[in-house]
Amino acid sequence: MNFYDRLILIVRVCWQRYRPIFLFCLSLVFSILLHSAWIGIIPGSGLTQTVSTQQLVQQGITQYQNGEFSSAIALWQQSLSQAKSISEQATIHTNLAQAYQQIGQTEQAIAQREQAIQLYPSNLNRDQQRELTALLIEQGQAYGELGQYRRAIPLLESALNQARSQSDSRLEVAALGALGDSYTAQGDYNRALTMYDTSLERAIAVGDAALLSVVQNSRGNFYVKEAERYRFQANAAALEEEQRSSEDLMRRQAEQAMAQAQQAYEQSWQTSQAIGGLTEATALLNLNRLLIQVEPDAQSEEVLANWSRVEQLLTPAPNSRAKAYGLMNLAMQITPVGIQNSAQPQTSDRNWQQSQTLLQQALAVARAISDQRAESFALGMLGRLEEVAGHAEQAMRWTQQAQLVAQQMNALDSLYRWQWQNGRLLKATGQEERARQAYSQAIVTLQSIRGDIVSANQDLQFNFRDSVEPVYREQMELLLASSIAKTPQVVPSGDHSIPTVLKTLDLLKLAELQNFFGDECVQIARDRVEQGTELTDTRAAVLYSLILEKRTELILRSPDATLIHYTVQDQQGNLLSAERLRQEIDVLRRLLEKRTTDEYLDQAQTVYDLLIRPLDSTLAAIKPQTLVLVNDDVLRNVPLAALHDGGRFLAEKYAIATTPSLSLTTGTPMSRNHLSALIVGLIDAPPPFFPLTNVGLETKEVQKLIGGTVLLDKDFTLDNVKAQLERRYYPIVHIATHGRFGVDDNNTFLLAADNQRLSIADIDTLLQTEHRPVELLTLSACQTAAGDNRTALGIAGVAVRSGVKSALATLWYINDEATVPLIESFYQFLRNAQLTKAEALQKAQLAMIHNLDHPEYQHPAVWAAFILVGNWL
């Protein structure tokens, strides 16, 4: 096999990856590793063994080509112990990496490839340069499979530069494609598209059909993701009044992306027909996946013909990882079984039996090549197929086998799925205690996964709710199944169900934030808090909300750590479902923003009656000064301070703060000595934004009260703010500008001079200085999108990522003359060391509520928009 034949196969490992094998596995990308080993006949000079190193290497090659990967590994391991020259050792390590990759042991493959890379000398000849570049591409792709894109991208960029310096178009195509995959997974779609466009141009110039088909297929995958992103944003915009004008545009963009994806897949298939085999099968499976998505209830003649052709291509193919996953993909297209389906999907018995046969064939292939990862998925899918058919006993047998295999190879990304599946089956058969144990195991496994599922892959932002979040919520439903409190009840000291619910809820909050930002910032923030002081406030009660599909639970933790829980009911005594609560909260949010009417009042009382009134007497007995809210789901998008008991707002009773998690909230009070602020703002905002005419007065008043430095308009740049924060310590950073907290961190920004949009990552970079952490970040004139319950995570995330202890931000845009007195009052009260930050905000809000000179200030649209997130002390 010559160099370029091997290169084509390397391109395939970099690119030819199936999308989710079935709906239940939504976000997991299965790698279809079609390459052969990086093989070569190594001169055996100087070898004295009875069986030479060269002979062992060649025997391993034969075993590898026959699909006997474990045997090949054993032979190459033996040859490695005999190899004397560096070039021999490098080749054997590379071969081992290929074989480990083929049996799903990516970590072992990375380790072997790293050893090979380290063995290359500094002064390389041309062939060695090409081999090293190819190794870097493979290594980058392997890190990408593990979700470790921060490691993958530098390797791939280095490989791309080397390929270009060598004028090697095929290697350049491979590096560009792998970079496109990594950028797409990170959510950097513009850069990813540039990579894919350039790769297509280079592949056409090369004129190789196999290479071109892979490039076209990869572009199709990209456009499918683009369409998913646009639909995700369109659905959020549809729920938000001021964003509805952009909904149609986003849906058109989604349709356009789907059309581009279909064109790319069809081109890939047409190109692949000259090659046949697994290349054509991959193209057809991806084309079919799109056709089914466009018309999910239709099995057109085209789709059926494609399935038949794929089976014809896969059946005679030699055993390989690609064949195993191809069979699984085909099975799950024929009988799609999503995890949310409570019954068997609309499919014929013939289709179900065909899928079962295909999965059993995939299982046989996986076992024949000793690929435990593929074996685990084949077993788990067989279990899922039986689950939706109602065959619980057989489903459990398959599922438990899948668990065992996943445990043996420590495949956590699949293990949690089978533990979860086992929990569902146990629950369905009435074995609730065992089901709780299974769910607990799944959550423990999820918590141990960093880059694979929860954080690193930005694609998971679209389906976190389908593939991860339900594990936590279903576990909490199980824990609360026999615990309905129609009146507030103290949790007995021996009852561990409610404390376990709170722990699980906290883990879910952390996972949500980590998924929202797609990196390790949440874990870093949690470690930082654990190193600080424990958060204690004898005058604060914490109110947790938990919104499940069929019930809503409130759990109150008093200052002495007593837990009281209450199951929310409507006026008819029915449990309040998630859908019903969302409807009530959506109405409240919409009415609160209407400053010209008092329509909000009835709805504010309705929601108060549902959530707070049952706890009134309990709260009166506890007498907290501050009510700390750990809000769930849609409750994050509405200020509970605006709830009304018929006589007073909740803000008139308690100082109110919110936090995404107590484990992310530092416990030290804010020092009031030597207060000063870095105050930045934008008055002359460019179109499509409108001028913020009151920012000048607002920033002037803040400086007068707190002191510090002001940067306005053209002076409000990323570099200027960074320079100021590096020059001296400011305990307060006050930013008055247009800003938005959207459905993900790509739609969350603050507007600076010259229409520059500062992302959360930019703000993070600014605020993480060598000085002490910022005590308070105030974001005035920003707004949080109302259409999606995740949007409020952006406010919390700004503080979490950067280490800021507290954030004062607005849930909706409010910048007029009313903002200035509220902000002024807040800072006046903040200077009083006897008041906490939450109390300072409460007093500022009370001043607005009781402002008789300006009755328009009394409307909650003005004062309730401001929420305090994080440390309230």
PDB file of C-alpha atoms in Angstrom, residues 255-409:
ATOM      1  CA  GLU A 255     -34.866  25.355   5.191  1.00  0.00           C
ATOM      2  CA  GLN A 256     -32.008  26.705   3.098  1.00  0.00           C
ATOM      3  CA  ALA A 257     -29.465  24.802   5.197  1.00  0.00           C
ATOM      4  CA  MET A 258     -31.453  21.586   4.809  1.00  0.00           C
ATOM      5  CA  ALA A 259     -31.550  22.093   1.047  1.00  0.00           C
ATOM      6  CA  GLN A 260     -27.778  22.591   1.027  1.00  0.00           C
ATOM      7  CA  ALA A 261     -27.345  19.467   3.138  1.00  0.00           C
ATOM      8  CA  GLN A 262     -29.468  17.414   0.763  1.00  0.00           C
ATOM      9  CA  GLN A 263     -27.495  18.683  -2.214  1.00  0.00           C
ATOM     10  CA  ALA A 264     -24.192  17.801  -0.508  1.00  0.00           C
ATOM     11  CA  TYR A 265     -25.385  14.306   0.429  1.00  0.00           C
ATOM     12  CA  GLU A 266     -26.687  13.641  -3.070  1.00  0.00           C
ATOM     13  CA  GLN A 267     -23.362  14.772  -4.531  1.00  0.00           C
ATOM     14  CA  SER A 268     -21.531  12.522  -2.077  1.00  0.00           C
ATOM     15  CA  TRP A 269     -23.676   9.562  -3.095  1.00  0.00           C
ATOM     16  CA  GLN A 270     -23.223  10.237  -6.819  1.00  0.00           C
ATOM     17  CA  THR A 271     -19.471  10.472  -6.366  1.00  0.00           C
ATOM     18  CA  SER A 272     -19.350   7.339  -4.198  1.00  0.00           C
ATOM     19  CA  GLN A 273     -21.165   5.108  -6.683  1.00  0.00           C
ATOM     20  CA  ALA A 274     -17.921   4.650  -8.590  1.00  0.00           C
ATOM     21  CA  ILE A 275     -16.371   3.305  -5.381  1.00  0.00           C
ATOM     22  CA  GLY A 276     -19.198   1.345  -3.789  1.00  0.00           C
ATOM     23  CA  GLY A 277     -18.683  -0.462  -0.509  1.00  0.00           C
ATOM     24  CA  LEU A 278     -18.788   1.357   2.800  1.00  0.00           C
ATOM     25  CA  THR A 279     -18.181   4.748   1.186  1.00  0.00           C
ATOM     26  CA  GLU A 280     -21.420   4.511  -0.793  1.00  0.00           C
ATOM     27  CA  ALA A 281     -23.252   3.031   2.221  1.00  0.00           C
ATOM     28  CA  THR A 282     -22.239   6.005   4.356  1.00  0.00           C
ATOM     29  CA  ALA A 283     -23.435   8.481   1.740  1.00  0.00           C
ATOM     30  CA  LEU A 284     -26.780   6.723   1.362  1.00  0.00           C
ATOM     31  CA  LEU A 285     -27.374   6.427   5.115  1.00  0.00           C
ATOM     32  CA  ASN A 286     -26.775  10.132   5.626  1.00  0.00           C
ATOM     33  CA  LEU A 287     -28.968  11.037   2.647  1.00  0.00           C
ATOM     34  CA  ASN A 288     -31.729   8.827   4.009  1.00  0.00           C
ATOM     35  CA  ARG A 289     -31.411  10.342   7.455  1.00  0.00           C
ATOM     36  CA  LEU A 290     -32.116  13.733   5.938  1.00  0.00           C
ATOM     37  CA  LEU A 291     -34.990  12.501   3.779  1.00  0.00           C
ATOM     38  CA  ILE A 292     -36.625  10.907   6.827  1.00  0.00           C
ATOM     39  CA  GLN A 293     -36.143  14.121   8.807  1.00  0.00           C
ATOM     40  CA  VAL A 294     -37.851  16.161   6.105  1.00  0.00           C
ATOM     41  CA  GLU A 295     -40.781  13.728   5.969  1.00  0.00           C
ATOM     42  CA  PRO A 296     -40.575  11.714   9.207  1.00  0.00           C
ATOM     43  CA  ASP A 297     -43.833   9.820   8.657  1.00  0.00           C
ATOM     44  CA  ALA A 298     -43.124   8.885   5.082  1.00  0.00           C
ATOM     45  CA  GLN A 299     -41.250   5.875   3.798  1.00  0.00           C
ATOM     46  CA  SER A 300     -40.930   6.886   0.191  1.00  0.00           C
ATOM     47  CA  GLU A 301     -39.835   4.580  -2.574  1.00  0.00           C
ATOM     48  CA  GLU A 302     -36.523   6.452  -2.578  1.00  0.00           C
ATOM     49  CA  VAL A 303     -35.924   5.799   1.125  1.00  0.00           C
ATOM     50  CA  LEU A 304     -36.863   2.127   0.809  1.00  0.00           C
ATOM     51  CA  ALA A 305     -34.649   1.690  -2.227  1.00  0.00           C
ATOM     52  CA  ASN A 306     -31.748   3.317  -0.406  1.00  0.00           C
ATOM     53  CA  TRP A 307     -32.193   1.001   2.585  1.00  0.00           C
ATOM     54  CA  SER A 308     -32.139  -1.999   0.292  1.00  0.00           C
ATOM     55  CA  ARG A 309     -28.981  -0.750  -1.422  1.00  0.00           C
ATOM     56  CA  VAL A 310     -27.244  -0.074   1.914  1.00  0.00           C
ATOM     57  CA  GLU A 311     -27.979  -3.606   3.078  1.00  0.00           C
ATOM     58  CA  GLN A 312     -26.600  -4.982  -0.196  1.00  0.00           C
ATOM     59  CA  LEU A 313     -23.411  -2.978   0.357  1.00  0.00           C
ATOM     60  CA  LEU A 314     -22.972  -3.884   4.018  1.00  0.00           C
ATOM     61  CA  THR A 315     -23.718  -7.614   3.907  1.00  0.00           C
ATOM     62  CA  PRO A 316     -20.668  -8.726   1.861  1.00  0.00           C
ATOM     63  CA  ALA A 317     -18.309  -6.166   3.395  1.00  0.00           C
ATOM     64  CA  PRO A 318     -15.541  -7.650   5.545  1.00  0.00           C
ATOM     65  CA  ASN A 319     -15.955  -7.348   9.291  1.00  0.00           C
ATOM     66  CA  SER A 320     -14.929  -3.924  10.521  1.00  0.00           C
ATOM     67  CA  ARG A 321     -15.992  -1.217  12.890  1.00  0.00           C
ATOM     68  CA  ALA A 322     -17.506   0.660   9.960  1.00  0.00           C
ATOM     69  CA  LYS A 323     -19.689  -2.315   9.079  1.00  0.00           C
ATOM     70  CA  ALA A 324     -20.886  -2.759  12.670  1.00  0.00           C
ATOM     71  CA  TYR A 325     -21.940   0.874  13.015  1.00  0.00           C
ATOM     72  CA  GLY A 326     -23.408   0.907   9.515  1.00  0.00           C
ATOM     73  CA  LEU A 327     -25.682  -1.994  10.423  1.00  0.00           C
ATOM     74  CA  MET A 328     -26.731  -0.255  13.637  1.00  0.00           C
ATOM     75  CA  ASN A 329     -27.423   2.982  11.804  1.00  0.00           C
ATOM     76  CA  LEU A 330     -29.555   1.192   9.228  1.00  0.00           C
ATOM     77  CA  ALA A 331     -31.485  -0.683  11.938  1.00  0.00           C
ATOM     78  CA  MET A 332     -32.346   2.509  13.767  1.00  0.00           C
ATOM     79  CA  GLN A 333     -33.441   4.264  10.587  1.00  0.00           C
ATOM     80  CA  ILE A 334     -35.823   1.437   9.795  1.00  0.00           C
ATOM     81  CA  THR A 335     -37.234   1.380  13.344  1.00  0.00           C
ATOM     82  CA  PRO A 336     -36.509   4.716  15.071  1.00  0.00           C
ATOM     83  CA  VAL A 337     -36.826   4.389  18.840  1.00  0.00           C
ATOM     84  CA  GLY A 338     -36.432   7.676  20.642  1.00  0.00           C
ATOM     85  CA  ILE A 339     -36.104   7.677  24.412  1.00  0.00           C
ATOM     86  CA  GLN A 340     -39.247   9.758  24.858  1.00  0.00           C
ATOM     87  CA  ASN A 341     -41.465   7.177  23.130  1.00  0.00           C
ATOM     88  CA  SER A 342     -43.639   5.420  25.657  1.00  0.00           C
ATOM     89  CA  ALA A 343     -44.825   2.860  23.142  1.00  0.00           C
ATOM     90  CA  GLN A 344     -43.597   1.196  20.014  1.00  0.00           C
ATOM     91  CA  PRO A 345     -43.318   3.738  17.170  1.00  0.00           C
ATOM     92  CA  GLN A 346     -45.511   3.426  14.104  1.00  0.00           C
ATOM     93  CA  THR A 347     -43.703   0.677  12.298  1.00  0.00           C
ATOM     94  CA  SER A 348     -44.581  -2.716  10.890  1.00  0.00           C
ATOM     95  CA  ASP A 349     -43.650  -6.017  12.499  1.00  0.00           C
ATOM     96  CA  ARG A 350     -41.538  -6.686   9.444  1.00  0.00           C
ATOM     97  CA  ASN A 351     -39.537  -3.490  10.003  1.00  0.00           C
ATOM     98  CA  TRP A 352     -39.099  -4.294  13.696  1.00  0.00           C
ATOM     99  CA  GLN A 353     -37.862  -7.789  12.908  1.00  0.00           C
ATOM    100  CA  GLN A 354     -35.550  -6.443  10.213  1.00  0.00           C
ATOM    101  CA  SER A 355     -34.026  -3.976  12.687  1.00  0.00           C
ATOM    102  CA  GLN A 356     -33.584  -6.736  15.238  1.00  0.00           C
ATOM    103  CA  THR A 357     -31.785  -8.890  12.660  1.00  0.00           C
ATOM    104  CA  LEU A 358     -29.515  -6.030  11.630  1.00  0.00           C
ATOM    105  CA  LEU A 359     -28.603  -5.290  15.263  1.00  0.00           C
ATOM    106  CA  GLN A 360     -27.791  -8.930  15.889  1.00  0.00           C
ATOM    107  CA  GLN A 361     -25.574  -8.891  12.802  1.00  0.00           C
ATOM    108  CA  ALA A 362     -23.861  -5.761  14.129  1.00  0.00           C
ATOM    109  CA  LEU A 363     -23.372  -7.501  17.477  1.00  0.00           C
ATOM    110  CA  ALA A 364     -21.757 -10.486  15.754  1.00  0.00           C
ATOM    111  CA  VAL A 365     -19.410  -8.206  13.802  1.00  0.00           C
ATOM    112  CA  ALA A 366     -18.443  -6.252  16.939  1.00  0.00           C
ATOM    113  CA  ARG A 367     -17.643  -9.451  18.800  1.00  0.00           C
ATOM    114  CA  ALA A 368     -15.710 -10.874  15.859  1.00  0.00           C
ATOM    115  CA  ILE A 369     -13.383  -7.857  15.786  1.00  0.00           C
ATOM    116  CA  SER A 370     -13.278  -7.521  19.619  1.00  0.00           C
ATOM    117  CA  ASP A 371     -14.768  -3.998  19.515  1.00  0.00           C
ATOM    118  CA  GLN A 372     -16.373  -3.761  22.940  1.00  0.00           C
ATOM    119  CA  ARG A 373     -17.665  -0.233  22.383  1.00  0.00           C
ATOM    120  CA  ALA A 374     -19.586  -1.306  19.288  1.00  0.00           C
ATOM    121  CA  GLU A 375     -20.704  -4.442  21.129  1.00  0.00           C
ATOM    122  CA  SER A 376     -22.067  -2.343  23.980  1.00  0.00           C
ATOM    123  CA  PHE A 377     -24.087  -0.149  21.621  1.00  0.00           C
ATOM    124  CA  ALA A 378     -25.468  -3.108  19.677  1.00  0.00           C
ATOM    125  CA  LEU A 379     -26.587  -4.768  22.928  1.00  0.00           C
ATOM    126  CA  GLY A 380     -28.065  -1.546  24.278  1.00  0.00           C
ATOM    127  CA  MET A 381     -29.990  -0.883  21.071  1.00  0.00           C
ATOM    128  CA  LEU A 382     -31.382  -4.403  21.113  1.00  0.00           C
ATOM    129  CA  GLY A 383     -32.546  -3.657  24.636  1.00  0.00           C
ATOM    130  CA  ARG A 384     -34.181  -0.426  23.542  1.00  0.00           C
ATOM    131  CA  LEU A 385     -35.896  -2.172  20.652  1.00  0.00           C
ATOM    132  CA  GLU A 386     -37.385  -4.688  23.084  1.00  0.00           C
ATOM    133  CA  GLU A 387     -38.276  -1.923  25.533  1.00  0.00           C
ATOM    134  CA  VAL A 388     -40.500  -0.072  23.089  1.00  0.00           C
ATOM    135  CA  ALA A 389     -42.073  -3.374  22.065  1.00  0.00           C
ATOM    136  CA  GLY A 390     -43.048  -3.969  25.700  1.00  0.00           C
ATOM    137  CA  HIS A 391     -40.809  -6.989  26.159  1.00  0.00           C
ATOM    138  CA  ALA A 392     -39.386  -5.848  29.500  1.00  0.00           C
ATOM    139  CA  GLU A 393     -37.705  -9.098  30.520  1.00  0.00           C
ATOM    140  CA  GLN A 394     -35.768  -9.520  27.271  1.00  0.00           C
ATOM    141  CA  ALA A 395     -35.038  -5.783  27.183  1.00  0.00           C
ATOM    142  CA  MET A 396     -33.463  -6.008  30.621  1.00  0.00           C
ATOM    143  CA  ARG A 397     -31.260  -8.919  29.617  1.00  0.00           C
ATOM    144  CA  TRP A 398     -29.863  -7.053  26.611  1.00  0.00           C
ATOM    145  CA  THR A 399     -29.489  -3.829  28.615  1.00  0.00           C
ATOM    146  CA  GLN A 400     -27.620  -5.462  31.472  1.00  0.00           C
ATOM    147  CA  GLN A 401     -25.234  -7.099  29.015  1.00  0.00           C
ATOM    148  CA  ALA A 402     -24.653  -3.696  27.424  1.00  0.00           C
ATOM    149  CA  GLN A 403     -23.889  -2.256  30.862  1.00  0.00           C
ATOM    150  CA  LEU A 404     -21.425  -5.012  31.656  1.00  0.00           C
ATOM    151  CA  VAL A 405     -19.474  -4.544  28.423  1.00  0.00           C
ATOM    152  CA  ALA A 406     -19.422  -0.743  28.809  1.00  0.00           C
ATOM    153  CA  GLN A 407     -18.148  -1.135  32.382  1.00  0.00           C
ATOM    154  CA  GLN A 408     -15.412  -3.509  31.296  1.00  0.00           C
ATOM    155  CA  MET A 409     -13.952  -0.943  28.923  1.00  0.00           C
TER     156      MET A 409
END
